[in-house]
Coordinates of C-alpha atoms and ligand atoms in Angstrom, one line a residue:
M182 CA -7.2 -0.6 46.7
P183 CA -6.1 -2.6 49.8
E184 CA -5.0 -6.2 49.3
F185 CA -7.6 -7.3 51.8
N186 CA -11.1 -5.8 52.1
A187 CA -12.9 -6.6 55.3
P188 CA -16.2 -8.2 54.2
L189 CA -18.3 -5.6 56.0
R190 CA -21.5 -6.0 54.0
D191 CA -21.7 -9.7 54.8
M192 CA -20.8 -9.2 58.5
R193 CA -23.6 -6.6 58.9
F194 CA -26.0 -9.0 57.1
V195 CA -25.1 -11.8 59.6
L196 CA -25.1 -9.6 62.7
H197 CA -28.1 -7.4 62.0
E198 CA -30.3 -9.3 59.6
V199 CA -29.8 -13.0 60.3
F200 CA -29.3 -12.9 64.1
D201 CA -30.7 -9.5 64.9
A202 CA -27.9 -9.0 67.4
P203 CA -28.9 -5.5 68.4
A204 CA -32.2 -6.8 69.7
L205 CA -30.3 -9.4 71.8
W206 CA -27.9 -6.8 73.1
A207 CA -30.8 -4.5 74.1
R208 CA -32.3 -7.2 76.3
L209 CA -29.0 -8.2 78.1
P210 CA -28.5 -5.7 80.9
A211 CA -24.7 -5.8 80.8
L212 CA -24.7 -4.8 77.1
A213 CA -27.8 -2.7 76.7
D214 CA -26.0 0.6 77.6
S215 CA -22.7 -0.1 75.8
V216 CA -23.6 -1.4 72.4
D217 CA -26.3 -1.0 69.7
A218 CA -26.4 -1.3 66.0
A219 CA -24.8 2.1 65.3
T220 CA -21.9 1.4 67.8
A221 CA -21.3 -2.0 66.3
D222 CA -21.2 -0.6 62.8
A223 CA -18.8 2.1 63.8
I224 CA -16.5 -0.5 65.5
L225 CA -16.6 -2.7 62.4
E226 CA -15.8 0.1 60.1
E227 CA -12.9 1.2 62.2
A228 CA -11.7 -2.4 62.4
A229 CA -11.9 -2.7 58.7
K230 CA -9.6 0.3 58.3
V231 CA -7.1 -0.9 60.8
T232 CA -6.9 -4.4 59.4
S233 CA -7.0 -3.4 55.7
Y234 CA -4.7 -0.4 55.8
L235 CA -2.4 -0.9 58.8
I236 CA -2.0 -4.7 59.2
A237 CA -2.6 -6.3 55.8
P238 CA 0.2 -4.4 54.1
L239 CA 2.7 -6.2 56.5
N240 CA 1.5 -9.7 55.6
R241 CA 3.8 -10.3 52.7
S242 CA 6.9 -8.6 54.0
G243 CA 6.4 -10.3 57.4
D244 CA 6.3 -13.7 55.6
E245 CA 9.4 -12.9 53.7
E246 CA 11.4 -11.5 56.6
G247 CA 10.0 -13.8 59.3
A248 CA 10.5 -13.4 63.1
Q249 CA 14.2 -13.5 64.0
W250 CA 16.1 -14.7 67.0
A251 CA 19.5 -13.5 68.1
D252 CA 21.3 -13.7 71.5
G253 CA 18.1 -14.9 73.2
Q254 CA 15.9 -12.1 71.9
V255 CA 13.2 -12.2 69.3
S256 CA 12.6 -9.4 66.8
T257 CA 9.4 -9.2 64.7
P258 CA 9.6 -8.1 61.1
I259 CA 10.0 -4.5 60.0
G260 CA 6.9 -2.5 60.6
F261 CA 5.3 -4.8 63.2
K262 CA 6.4 -2.7 66.1
Q263 CA 5.0 0.5 64.8
A264 CA 1.8 -1.1 63.6
Y265 CA 1.3 -2.9 66.9
A266 CA 1.7 0.5 68.8
T267 CA -1.0 2.0 66.6
Y268 CA -3.2 -1.1 66.9
I269 CA -3.2 -1.0 70.7
E270 CA -4.0 2.7 70.8
G271 CA -7.4 1.7 69.4
G272 CA -8.0 -0.6 72.4
W273 CA -8.5 -3.6 70.1
V274 CA -6.8 -6.2 72.4
G275 CA -9.5 -5.6 75.1
L276 CA -12.4 -5.4 72.7
S277 CA -14.5 -8.0 74.4
G278 CA -12.5 -7.8 77.7
N279 CA -13.9 -7.2 81.2
A280 CA -14.7 -3.5 81.5
D281 CA -13.9 -3.7 85.3
F282 CA -10.2 -4.1 84.3
G283 CA -10.0 -1.8 81.3
G284 CA -11.6 -4.0 78.6
M285 CA -14.2 -2.6 76.3
G286 CA -16.8 -5.2 77.3
M287 CA -18.1 -5.6 73.7
P288 CA -20.1 -8.7 72.8
K289 CA -18.3 -11.8 71.4
M290 CA -20.6 -11.7 68.4
L291 CA -18.9 -8.5 67.4
A292 CA -15.4 -9.6 68.4
V293 CA -15.6 -12.7 66.1
Q294 CA -16.0 -10.4 63.1
F295 CA -13.0 -8.4 64.2
E296 CA -10.9 -11.6 64.7
E297 CA -11.9 -12.8 61.2
M298 CA -10.7 -9.5 59.7
L299 CA -7.4 -9.7 61.6
Y300 CA -6.6 -13.3 60.4
G301 CA -7.7 -12.4 56.9
A302 CA -5.3 -9.4 56.9
N303 CA -2.4 -11.1 58.5
S304 CA -2.5 -14.3 60.5
S305 CA 1.0 -13.9 62.1
F306 CA 0.2 -10.4 63.4
A307 CA -3.2 -11.6 64.7
L308 CA -1.6 -14.2 66.8
Y309 CA 0.4 -11.8 69.0
S310 CA -2.8 -10.4 70.4
A311 CA -5.1 -13.5 70.1
L312 CA -3.1 -15.2 72.9
S313 CA -3.3 -12.1 75.1
S314 CA -7.1 -12.1 74.9
G315 CA -7.3 -15.7 75.8
A316 CA -4.8 -15.3 78.7
C317 CA -6.9 -12.4 80.0
L318 CA -10.0 -14.6 80.0
A319 CA -8.3 -17.4 82.0
L320 CA -6.9 -14.9 84.5
D321 CA -10.2 -13.1 84.8
A322 CA -12.0 -16.4 85.5
H323 CA -9.5 -18.1 87.8
A324 CA -6.9 -15.8 89.3
S325 CA -7.0 -14.0 92.6
D326 CA -8.1 -10.4 92.8
T327 CA -4.5 -9.3 93.4
L328 CA -3.3 -11.0 90.2
K329 CA -6.2 -9.7 88.2
N330 CA -5.6 -6.1 89.4
L331 CA -1.9 -6.4 88.6
Y332 CA -2.0 -8.1 85.2
L333 CA -5.3 -7.5 83.5
P334 CA -5.3 -3.7 82.9
P335 CA -1.9 -3.6 81.0
M336 CA -2.8 -6.8 79.2
Y337 CA -6.1 -5.4 77.9
E338 CA -4.3 -2.2 77.0
G339 CA -1.9 -4.4 74.9
R340 CA 1.2 -3.0 76.7
W341 CA 1.8 -6.5 78.0
A342 CA 1.0 -9.7 76.0
G343 CA 0.0 -13.2 77.0
S344 CA 1.4 -16.6 76.1
M345 CA 0.1 -20.1 76.6
C346 CA 2.8 -22.5 77.7
L347 CA 1.5 -26.1 77.6
T348 CA 3.5 -28.1 75.1
E349 CA 6.8 -29.9 75.9
A350 CA 9.1 -31.8 73.6
H351 CA 7.6 -35.2 74.7
A352 CA 4.1 -33.9 75.6
G353 CA 1.8 -32.3 73.1
T354 CA -1.7 -33.9 73.0
D355 CA -1.0 -35.8 76.2
L356 CA -0.5 -33.0 78.7
G357 CA -0.7 -35.4 81.6
I358 CA 2.9 -36.3 81.1
I359 CA 4.5 -32.8 81.3
R360 CA 7.7 -32.5 83.3
T361 CA 7.8 -28.8 84.2
R362 CA 8.0 -28.5 88.0
A363 CA 6.6 -25.9 90.4
E364 CA 8.3 -25.8 93.9
P365 CA 6.5 -23.8 96.6
Q366 CA 8.5 -20.9 98.1
A367 CA 8.3 -19.3 101.5
D368 CA 6.5 -16.2 100.2
G369 CA 3.7 -18.1 98.7
S370 CA 5.0 -17.9 95.1
F371 CA 6.5 -20.9 93.2
S372 CA 9.8 -21.6 91.5
I373 CA 9.0 -22.9 88.0
S374 CA 11.6 -25.0 86.1
G375 CA 11.2 -26.7 82.8
S376 CA 11.2 -26.2 79.1
K377 CA 8.3 -25.6 76.8
I378 CA 8.3 -25.8 73.0
F379 CA 6.3 -24.3 70.2
I380 CA 5.2 -21.3 72.3
T381 CA 3.5 -18.7 70.1
G382 CA 4.7 -15.2 71.0
G383 CA 6.8 -16.7 73.8
D384 CA 9.1 -13.8 73.1
Q385 CA 8.7 -10.7 70.9
D386 CA 9.7 -7.1 70.8
L387 CA 6.2 -5.6 70.7
T388 CA 5.3 -5.3 74.4
E389 CA 6.9 -4.2 77.6
N390 CA 6.2 -7.6 79.3
I391 CA 5.0 -11.0 78.4
V392 CA 2.7 -12.9 80.8
H393 CA 3.2 -16.6 80.4
L394 CA 0.5 -18.9 81.6
V395 CA 2.4 -22.1 82.3
L396 CA 1.2 -25.6 83.1
A397 CA 3.5 -27.3 85.7
K398 CA 3.4 -30.0 88.4
L399 CA 3.7 -29.5 92.1
P400 CA 6.0 -31.9 94.0
D401 CA 3.2 -33.9 95.5
A402 CA 0.9 -33.8 92.4
P403 CA -1.0 -37.0 91.4
A404 CA 0.2 -38.5 88.1
G405 CA -1.6 -37.6 84.9
P406 CA -4.0 -34.7 83.9
K407 CA -5.3 -34.4 87.5
G408 CA -1.9 -33.3 88.8
I409 CA -1.4 -30.2 86.6
S410 CA -1.5 -26.7 88.0
L411 CA -1.6 -23.3 86.3
F412 CA 0.9 -20.5 87.0
V413 CA 1.3 -17.0 85.9
V414 CA 5.0 -16.4 85.1
P415 CA 5.9 -12.9 83.8
K416 CA 8.9 -12.3 81.6
V417 CA 9.7 -9.2 83.8
L418 CA 8.7 -9.4 87.5
V419 CA 5.9 -7.1 88.5
N420 CA 6.2 -4.9 91.6
V421 CA 3.2 -4.6 94.0
D422 CA 2.4 -1.2 92.5
G423 CA 2.3 -2.7 89.0
S424 CA 5.6 -1.2 87.9
L425 CA 8.1 -3.5 86.2
G426 CA 11.0 -4.9 88.3
Q427 CA 13.8 -7.3 87.4
A428 CA 13.9 -9.8 84.6
N429 CA 12.4 -13.2 85.6
A430 CA 14.4 -16.4 85.0
V431 CA 12.6 -17.0 81.7
S432 CA 14.4 -17.1 78.4
C433 CA 13.8 -17.9 74.8
G434 CA 16.2 -20.6 73.7
S435 CA 15.4 -20.5 70.0
I436 CA 12.6 -20.1 67.5
E437 CA 11.3 -22.6 65.0
H438 CA 11.7 -22.4 61.2
K439 CA 8.4 -23.4 59.8
M440 CA 6.0 -23.8 56.8
G441 CA 3.9 -20.7 57.4
I442 CA 2.9 -17.9 59.9
K443 CA 6.6 -17.1 59.6
A444 CA 6.2 -13.6 61.2
S445 CA 4.8 -15.3 64.3
A446 CA 7.6 -16.3 66.7
T447 CA 7.2 -19.9 67.8
C448 CA 9.5 -20.2 70.7
V449 CA 11.4 -22.7 72.9
M450 CA 10.9 -21.2 76.4
N451 CA 13.1 -22.1 79.3
F452 CA 12.0 -21.6 82.8
D453 CA 15.0 -21.8 85.2
G454 CA 13.6 -21.4 88.7
A455 CA 11.4 -18.5 87.4
N456 CA 9.0 -16.9 89.9
G457 CA 5.4 -17.9 89.3
W458 CA 2.1 -17.5 91.0
L459 CA -0.7 -20.1 91.2
V460 CA -3.8 -19.4 89.2
G461 CA -6.9 -21.1 90.6
E462 CA -6.6 -24.2 92.7
A463 CA -3.6 -26.6 92.9
N464 CA -4.0 -29.6 90.5
K465 CA -6.9 -28.0 88.8
G466 CA -4.8 -26.2 86.2
L467 CA -5.9 -28.0 83.2
A468 CA -9.5 -27.1 83.8
A469 CA -8.5 -23.4 84.3
M470 CA -6.3 -23.5 81.2
F471 CA -9.4 -24.8 79.2
T472 CA -10.9 -21.3 79.7
M473 CA -8.1 -20.0 77.5
M474 CA -7.9 -23.1 75.2
N475 CA -11.7 -22.9 74.4
Y476 CA -11.3 -19.2 73.6
E477 CA -8.3 -19.9 71.5
R478 CA -10.0 -22.8 69.7
L479 CA -12.8 -20.6 68.4
S480 CA -10.2 -18.0 67.5
I481 CA -8.0 -20.4 65.6
G482 CA -11.1 -21.7 63.9
I483 CA -11.7 -18.2 62.8
Q484 CA -8.2 -18.1 61.3
G485 CA -9.5 -20.7 58.9
I486 CA -12.4 -18.4 57.8
G487 CA -10.2 -15.3 57.6
C488 CA -7.6 -16.9 55.4
A489 CA -10.4 -18.4 53.2
E490 CA -12.0 -15.0 52.8
A491 CA -8.7 -13.4 51.8
S492 CA -8.1 -16.3 49.3
Y493 CA -11.6 -15.9 47.9
Q494 CA -11.3 -12.2 47.3
S495 CA -8.2 -12.5 45.2
A496 CA -9.4 -15.6 43.4
V497 CA -12.6 -13.9 42.3
A498 CA -10.7 -10.8 41.1
Y499 CA -8.3 -13.0 39.2
A500 CA -11.0 -15.2 37.7
R501 CA -12.7 -12.1 36.3
E502 CA -9.5 -10.9 34.6
R503 CA -7.6 -13.9 33.5
V504 CA -8.7 -15.0 30.0
Q505 CA -8.2 -18.7 28.8
S506 CA -10.3 -20.7 26.4
R507 CA -13.9 -20.1 25.4
A508 CA -16.9 -20.9 27.5
P509 CA -18.4 -24.3 26.7
T510 CA -21.6 -22.5 25.6
G511 CA -19.9 -20.2 23.1
A512 CA -17.8 -17.0 23.4
I513 CA -18.8 -14.7 26.2
A514 CA -16.2 -12.0 25.4
P515 CA -15.7 -12.2 21.6
D516 CA -13.7 -9.0 21.6
K517 CA -11.0 -10.7 23.6
V518 CA -8.7 -13.6 22.6
A519 CA -10.4 -15.8 25.1
D520 CA -13.1 -15.7 27.8
P521 CA -12.4 -14.8 31.4
I522 CA -11.9 -18.1 33.4
I523 CA -14.9 -17.3 35.6
V524 CA -17.1 -18.6 32.8
H525 CA -15.8 -22.2 33.2
P526 CA -18.0 -24.5 35.3
D527 CA -15.1 -25.9 37.2
V528 CA -13.8 -22.4 38.2
R529 CA -17.3 -21.5 39.3
R530 CA -17.4 -24.8 41.4
M531 CA -14.2 -23.7 43.1
L532 CA -15.3 -20.1 43.7
L533 CA -18.8 -21.1 44.9
S534 CA -17.4 -23.7 47.2
M535 CA -15.2 -21.1 48.8
K536 CA -18.0 -18.6 49.1
A537 CA -20.5 -21.1 50.5
M538 CA -18.1 -22.4 53.1
T539 CA -16.7 -19.0 54.1
E540 CA -20.0 -17.3 54.5
G541 CA -21.5 -20.4 56.2
G542 CA -18.5 -20.4 58.5
R543 CA -19.0 -16.7 59.3
A544 CA -22.6 -17.3 60.2
F545 CA -21.6 -20.3 62.4
A546 CA -18.9 -18.3 64.2
S547 CA -21.4 -15.6 64.8
Y548 CA -23.9 -18.1 66.2
V549 CA -21.2 -19.5 68.6
G550 CA -20.4 -15.9 69.5
Q551 CA -24.1 -15.3 70.3
Q552 CA -24.1 -18.4 72.6
L553 CA -21.0 -17.2 74.4
D554 CA -22.7 -13.8 75.0
L555 CA -25.8 -15.5 76.3
A556 CA -23.7 -17.8 78.6
K557 CA -21.9 -14.7 79.9
F558 CA -24.5 -12.0 80.0
S559 CA -28.0 -13.5 80.3
D560 CA -29.8 -12.8 83.5
D561 CA -31.8 -16.1 83.1
A562 CA -29.9 -19.0 84.6
K563 CA -31.6 -21.6 82.3
E564 CA -30.7 -19.5 79.2
R565 CA -27.1 -19.3 80.4
D566 CA -26.9 -23.1 81.0
N567 CA -28.4 -23.8 77.6
A568 CA -26.0 -21.5 75.9
Q569 CA -23.0 -22.9 77.8
T570 CA -24.1 -26.4 76.7
L571 CA -24.1 -25.3 73.0
V572 CA -20.8 -23.5 73.3
A573 CA -19.2 -26.7 74.7
L574 CA -20.8 -28.8 71.9
L575 CA -20.0 -26.4 69.1
T576 CA -16.4 -25.2 70.0
P577 CA -14.6 -28.3 68.6
V578 CA -16.8 -28.2 65.5
A579 CA -15.9 -24.6 65.0
K580 CA -12.2 -25.1 65.5
A581 CA -11.8 -28.2 63.2
F582 CA -14.5 -27.6 60.6
F583 CA -13.5 -24.0 60.0
T584 CA -9.9 -24.9 59.6
D585 CA -10.3 -28.2 57.5
T586 CA -12.6 -26.4 55.1
G587 CA -10.5 -23.2 55.4
L588 CA -7.5 -25.1 54.0
E589 CA -9.8 -26.6 51.3
S590 CA -10.9 -23.1 50.4
C591 CA -7.4 -21.7 50.2
I592 CA -6.3 -24.6 48.0
N593 CA -9.3 -23.9 45.8
G594 CA -8.2 -20.3 45.6
Q595 CA -4.7 -21.3 44.7
Q596 CA -6.1 -23.6 42.1
V597 CA -8.1 -20.8 40.5
F598 CA -4.7 -19.1 39.8
G599 CA -3.3 -22.2 38.1
G600 CA 0.5 -22.1 38.1
H601 CA 0.3 -18.5 39.2
G602 CA -1.2 -19.7 42.5
Y603 CA 2.0 -21.8 43.2
I604 CA 4.4 -18.9 42.9
R605 CA 4.8 -16.2 45.5
E606 CA 3.6 -13.2 43.6
W607 CA -0.2 -13.5 44.2
G608 CA -0.2 -14.4 47.8
Q609 CA -2.2 -17.6 47.4
E610 CA 0.7 -19.9 48.4
Q611 CA 1.2 -18.0 51.6
L612 CA -2.4 -18.4 52.5
V613 CA -2.2 -22.1 52.0
R614 CA 1.0 -22.2 54.2
D615 CA -0.4 -19.9 56.8
V616 CA -3.8 -21.6 57.3
R617 CA -2.3 -25.1 57.5
I618 CA -1.2 -24.7 61.1
A619 CA -4.7 -24.0 62.2
Q620 CA -5.6 -27.7 61.8
I621 CA -2.7 -28.6 64.1
Y622 CA -2.3 -26.2 67.0
E623 CA -4.8 -25.6 69.8
G624 CA -5.3 -29.4 69.8
T625 CA -5.2 -31.2 66.4
N626 CA -8.4 -31.5 64.5
G627 CA -8.3 -35.2 65.2
I628 CA -8.5 -34.4 68.9
Q629 CA -11.3 -31.9 68.4
A630 CA -13.2 -34.6 66.7
L631 CA -12.7 -37.1 69.6
D632 CA -13.8 -34.3 72.0
L633 CA -17.0 -33.7 70.0
L634 CA -18.0 -37.3 69.5
G635 CA -16.7 -38.9 72.7
R636 CA -17.2 -36.2 75.3
K637 CA -19.8 -33.8 73.9
V638 CA -22.2 -36.2 72.2
L639 CA -21.8 -39.8 73.5
A640 CA -20.9 -39.1 77.1
D641 CA -24.1 -37.1 77.7
K642 CA -26.2 -39.5 75.7
G643 CA -26.9 -37.0 73.0
I644 CA -28.7 -34.5 75.2
A645 CA -26.6 -31.5 74.0
L646 CA -26.9 -32.8 70.4
R647 CA -30.7 -32.9 70.7
Q648 CA -30.7 -29.3 72.1
F649 CA -28.9 -28.2 68.9
T650 CA -30.8 -30.3 66.4
G651 CA -34.0 -29.2 68.2
E652 CA -33.2 -25.6 67.1
I653 CA -32.8 -26.8 63.5
R654 CA -36.0 -28.7 63.6
R655 CA -37.9 -25.7 65.0
F656 CA -36.6 -23.6 62.2
A657 CA -37.5 -26.2 59.6
H658 CA -41.0 -26.5 61.0
Q659 CA -41.8 -22.9 60.2
P660 CA -44.3 -22.6 57.4
G661 CA -42.4 -21.8 54.2
A662 CA -38.9 -22.3 55.7
P663 CA -36.5 -22.8 52.9
Y664 CA -34.9 -26.2 52.3
S665 CA -37.0 -27.8 55.1
T666 CA -37.0 -31.2 53.4
Q667 CA -33.2 -31.2 53.2
L668 CA -32.9 -30.0 56.8
F669 CA -35.2 -32.6 58.2
D670 CA -33.4 -35.3 56.3
A671 CA -29.9 -34.1 57.3
V672 CA -30.9 -33.7 61.0
Q673 CA -32.5 -37.2 61.1
R674 CA -29.3 -38.7 59.6
L675 CA -27.1 -36.9 62.2
E676 CA -29.4 -38.1 65.1
D677 CA -29.7 -41.7 63.8
L678 CA -26.0 -41.9 63.2
S679 CA -25.3 -40.6 66.7
D680 CA -27.6 -43.2 68.2
W681 CA -25.9 -45.9 66.1
L682 CA -22.5 -44.8 67.3
Q683 CA -23.7 -44.8 70.9
D684 CA -24.6 -48.5 70.5
Q685 CA -21.4 -49.3 68.7
A686 CA -19.2 -47.5 71.2
A687 CA -20.7 -49.6 74.0
T688 CA -19.1 -52.8 72.6
H689 CA -16.4 -51.7 70.2
R690 CA -13.7 -49.5 71.8
N691 CA -12.2 -48.3 68.6
E692 CA -15.4 -47.1 67.0
V693 CA -15.4 -43.6 68.4
G694 CA -11.9 -42.9 67.2
A695 CA -12.6 -44.5 63.8
A696 CA -15.7 -42.4 63.2
S697 CA -14.8 -39.1 64.9
V698 CA -13.3 -36.9 62.1
E699 CA -15.9 -37.9 59.6
Y700 CA -18.6 -37.4 62.2
L701 CA -17.4 -33.9 62.9
H702 CA -17.4 -33.0 59.2
L703 CA -20.9 -34.4 58.9
F704 CA -22.0 -32.3 61.9
G705 CA -20.4 -29.3 60.3
Y706 CA -22.2 -29.7 57.0
V707 CA -25.6 -30.1 58.8
A708 CA -25.0 -27.0 60.9
Y709 CA -24.1 -25.0 57.8
A710 CA -27.2 -26.2 56.0
W711 CA -29.3 -24.7 58.8
L712 CA -27.4 -21.5 58.7
W713 CA -27.7 -21.3 54.9
A714 CA -31.4 -21.9 55.1
R715 CA -31.6 -19.1 57.7
M716 CA -29.6 -16.8 55.4
A717 CA -31.8 -17.7 52.4
Q718 CA -34.9 -17.0 54.4
V719 CA -33.8 -13.4 55.2
A720 CA -32.5 -12.9 51.6
Q721 CA -35.9 -14.0 50.1
Q722 CA -37.7 -11.5 52.2
K723 CA -35.3 -8.6 51.3
R724 CA -34.5 -9.5 47.7
G725 CA -36.3 -6.5 46.2
E726 CA -34.0 -4.1 48.2
D727 CA -30.7 -5.3 46.7
E728 CA -30.8 -8.0 44.1
G729 CA -27.1 -8.1 43.8
F730 CA -26.5 -9.0 47.4
Y731 CA -29.6 -11.0 48.3
G732 CA -29.9 -12.7 45.0
A733 CA -26.3 -14.0 45.4
K734 CA -27.2 -15.2 48.9
I735 CA -30.1 -17.2 47.6
A736 CA -28.0 -18.7 44.7
T737 CA -25.2 -19.6 47.1
A738 CA -27.6 -21.2 49.5
D739 CA -28.9 -23.3 46.6
F740 CA -25.4 -24.3 45.6
Y741 CA -24.6 -25.3 49.2
I742 CA -27.8 -27.3 49.7
H743 CA -27.6 -29.1 46.4
R744 CA -23.8 -29.5 45.8
L745 CA -22.1 -29.5 49.2
L746 CA -24.6 -30.8 51.7
P747 CA -24.8 -34.2 49.9
R748 CA -21.2 -34.8 51.1
I749 CA -22.9 -36.1 54.3
L750 CA -24.1 -39.2 52.5
S751 CA -20.6 -40.4 51.8
L752 CA -19.4 -39.4 55.3
E753 CA -22.2 -41.4 56.8
Q754 CA -21.4 -44.4 54.7
S755 CA -17.7 -44.3 55.7
I756 CA -18.7 -44.0 59.4
R757 CA -21.1 -46.9 59.2
A758 CA -18.4 -49.1 57.6
G759 CA -16.9 -49.2 61.1
S760 CA -13.4 -49.5 62.5
A761 CA -12.5 -53.1 61.5
S762 CA -10.8 -52.1 58.2
L763 CA -8.5 -49.7 60.1
F764 CA -7.0 -52.7 61.9
G765 CA -6.4 -55.0 59.0
L766 CA -2.7 -54.3 59.0
S767 CA -0.1 -54.9 61.8
A768 CA 2.2 -51.9 62.6
E769 CA 4.9 -53.7 60.5
Q770 CA 2.7 -54.0 57.5
F771 CA 2.3 -50.2 57.0
Ligands
LIG90 C1 3.4 -23.0 65.0 C2 2.9 -23.7 66.2 C3 2.5 -22.9 67.3 C4 2.1 -23.5 68.5 N1 1.7 -22.7 69.5 C5 1.6 -23.2 70.8 C6 1.4 -22.4 71.9 O1 1.4 -21.2 71.9 N2 1.4 -23.0 73.1 C7 1.5 -24.4 73.3 O2 1.4 -24.9 74.4 N3 1.6 -25.2 72.2 C8 1.7 -24.6 70.9 N4 1.8 -25.5 69.8 C9 1.8 -26.9 70.0 C10 0.6 -27.5 69.4 O3 -0.6 -27.2 70.2 C11 0.8 -29.1 69.4 O4 1.8 -29.3 68.3 C12 -0.4 -29.9 69.1 O5 -1.3 -29.8 70.2 C13 -0.1 -31.3 68.8 O6 0.9 -31.8 69.7 P1 2.2 -32.6 69.2 O7 2.8 -31.7 68.1 O8 3.0 -33.0 70.3 O9 1.6 -33.9 68.4 P2 1.2 -35.3 69.1 O10 0.5 -35.1 70.4 O11 2.5 -36.1 69.2 O12 0.3 -35.9 68.0 C14 0.8 -36.5 66.8 C15 -0.4 -37.1 66.0 O13 -1.1 -38.1 66.8 C16 -2.4 -37.8 67.0 N5 -2.8 -38.2 68.4 C17 -2.2 -38.0 69.5 N6 -2.9 -38.5 70.5 C18 -4.0 -39.1 70.0 C19 -5.1 -39.7 70.6 N7 -5.3 -39.9 71.9 N8 -6.1 -40.1 69.7 C20 -6.0 -39.9 68.4 N9 -4.9 -39.3 67.8 C21 -4.0 -38.9 68.6 C22 -2.6 -36.3 66.8 O14 -3.9 -35.9 66.4 C23 -1.5 -36.0 65.7 O15 -2.1 -36.3 64.5 C24 2.1 -24.9 68.6 C25 2.6 -25.7 67.5 C26 3.0 -25.1 66.4 C27 3.5 -26.0 65.3

C-alpha cells in the first residue's frame, strides 16, 4: 500500500459528474481534439501512479535530510534527482502548457487534480516544478518571441526550471520598495544587481539550467510599484541556438533552515551584474509578474488541499484501528478491549470536518480551473470576460481559504492521532509543518483578504461578486435544488454584508482591513455551501448506483450545511462589530 493514495474516485466525480468537464472540452475548439473523458482518466491514473509510487516515498526522507548547501551549490535530498528525471520523462511539467512550445495543452481543470496529487504526495518535490509552470505562463504571456522560443521548450520539458525572484530582505509584501537594479547595456540586455531572499528553488541540482524571473528597477524608474520591471535572468547563459553557454553572474549565498518543506531549497540569490532580458514593457513588470503570481496563488492554495487530503487518509485509517474507551452508546466491538476511536462523536467531528473541507476545496479548485479554461479557450468574448472576472475574484479566496482550512484540517488529522500525531512516526506533524507555509508565501493570507475585499469586491462596487452570487442563486432557484433555503440565506448575508462594508469603507478607512480576513472566510464558506449542494444534487440522482460513495457524499453535504456553514453567523457578527476595538490600544500598550 502506498503512503498516499491519489483520491481518483472523487476527482472523477468532480470532473465528470459535477462539472461535466468532457462536455465543456468538446465545445472548446482548442481542446476538442486533444482531450476527452477517456484521455483525462488515463492521465489521472498515470498521475496517481507517479505521485503515489515515485514521489510520495521521498516525502519523509526528504524532510529528514532536507536540501543542503555547500560551497555555493544546493543539493536536493537522496532520490530527488532520479525521481525528477523520471517525472519529467512523463511531460508533467508542461501538462497544461502551450502546445506551440512543447506543452501538452491540457485543460487547467485536469491540471488542478494533478497538482493536488503532487502536493499531497510531497509538497517540497511539488514546488520544484510548480514554479516552472508559473514562470512559463508569464513568459508565454509577456516575453518576446525570441525569448519564448529560447526558453519555453526546455522549461516545459523540465530540463530547465523556473524561479520567482521578488522578495528582498526589506521588501516582502511591499514590492514597491525593492532595490535590485537593472542597467541597460549596449546590446539591448540589462545588467542586474541585487540580492533576493526566500527564493524557492533558486538553486538545485535537478535541472541543467534555472530561469529566474526577477523584479528590478531601471535607473530612471518612477518610485513605487509603477517603477518595477521584469527580467529573465538564467543561471547559465543561453546561446542563440538554445545551447548552454557560460555561467551567469548569479549565485546562491545560502539556504534557509525552516519549519517545514525542508526538502525545498529556499535560497538567498545574489545577482552581481548578471545578464538579464526585459520581459514585457519597462515599468510594467509587476503586472506581468502577476500572471505568474496568480497561477502560483491557485497552486499554493491547492497545496492546502493536497496536504489536508494526505492527513485525512492516514487519520481515517488510524481512527478505524486505534481502540480507546467504549462508544457512548455502548460497546461496538465487544470482542476487543475497547472500541475503535472512530465511534466517538468528537473524532467523527474532526474527520468529517476534514472530509467536508477537502472535498469542498477540490470542487472549488476545479471550478476555478474551469473558469481559467473558459477565459483561455472560449471562442465567445463575453464568456471569456465573465470567466476572467470570476478568476480574478476567486483566486485570493482559493489561495487563502484552501490554506487556512488546510492547516485546520491537518491539525485535526494530527489531533485524531492524539500523542502519536505529535511524534514523527506517523507523518502528521510533517504535514502540519509543511502546510503552514502556504498561508504565508505567494502573498500572506492577510494580503489575499485585502485583495478580495478591497480590490475585487468594493472597488468594482460588487459587480463581480453579484456575477458569482448570481450563479449560486440560479442553482438554488432550480426546483428541488438541495439546501436552497440555506443557500439563499447565505448568499443574502454575503451580499448584504458586502453592501454594508461598501458604505462603511466610504467613511472609515480602517474598516476594510479590519473586516477582510473574516470576510474572505465567510465568502469561502458560502462558496463551499453552493458546491456541496451541487455535489449533493448529483449524488441524490445516482445514489442507487453506489450507495457507499454517493451516500457518503450526501451525508457529508448534510454535515457541511448544518455544522460548518453556520460559522458564517459568527464571522458576520465579528465583521459588523467594526474596526474601533482594534484601535483601543496604543502601540506601547500591546
Ligand atoms: C519558505 C518560503 C518560500 C518563499 N518563496 C518565495 C519565492 O519563491 N519567491 C519570492 O519572491 N518570495 C518567496 N517567499 C517570500 C514570501 O512570499 C514572503 O515572505 C511573503 O510575501 C511575506 O513577505 P514578508 O515575509 O516580507 O512579510 P511582511 O511583508 O513584512 O509582512 C509581515 C506581516 O505584516 C502583514 N502586512 C504587511 N503589509 C500589510 C498591509 N499593507 N496590510 C495588512 N497587513 C500587512 C503581513 O500580512 C504579515 O502578516 C518565500 C517565503 C518563504 C518563507
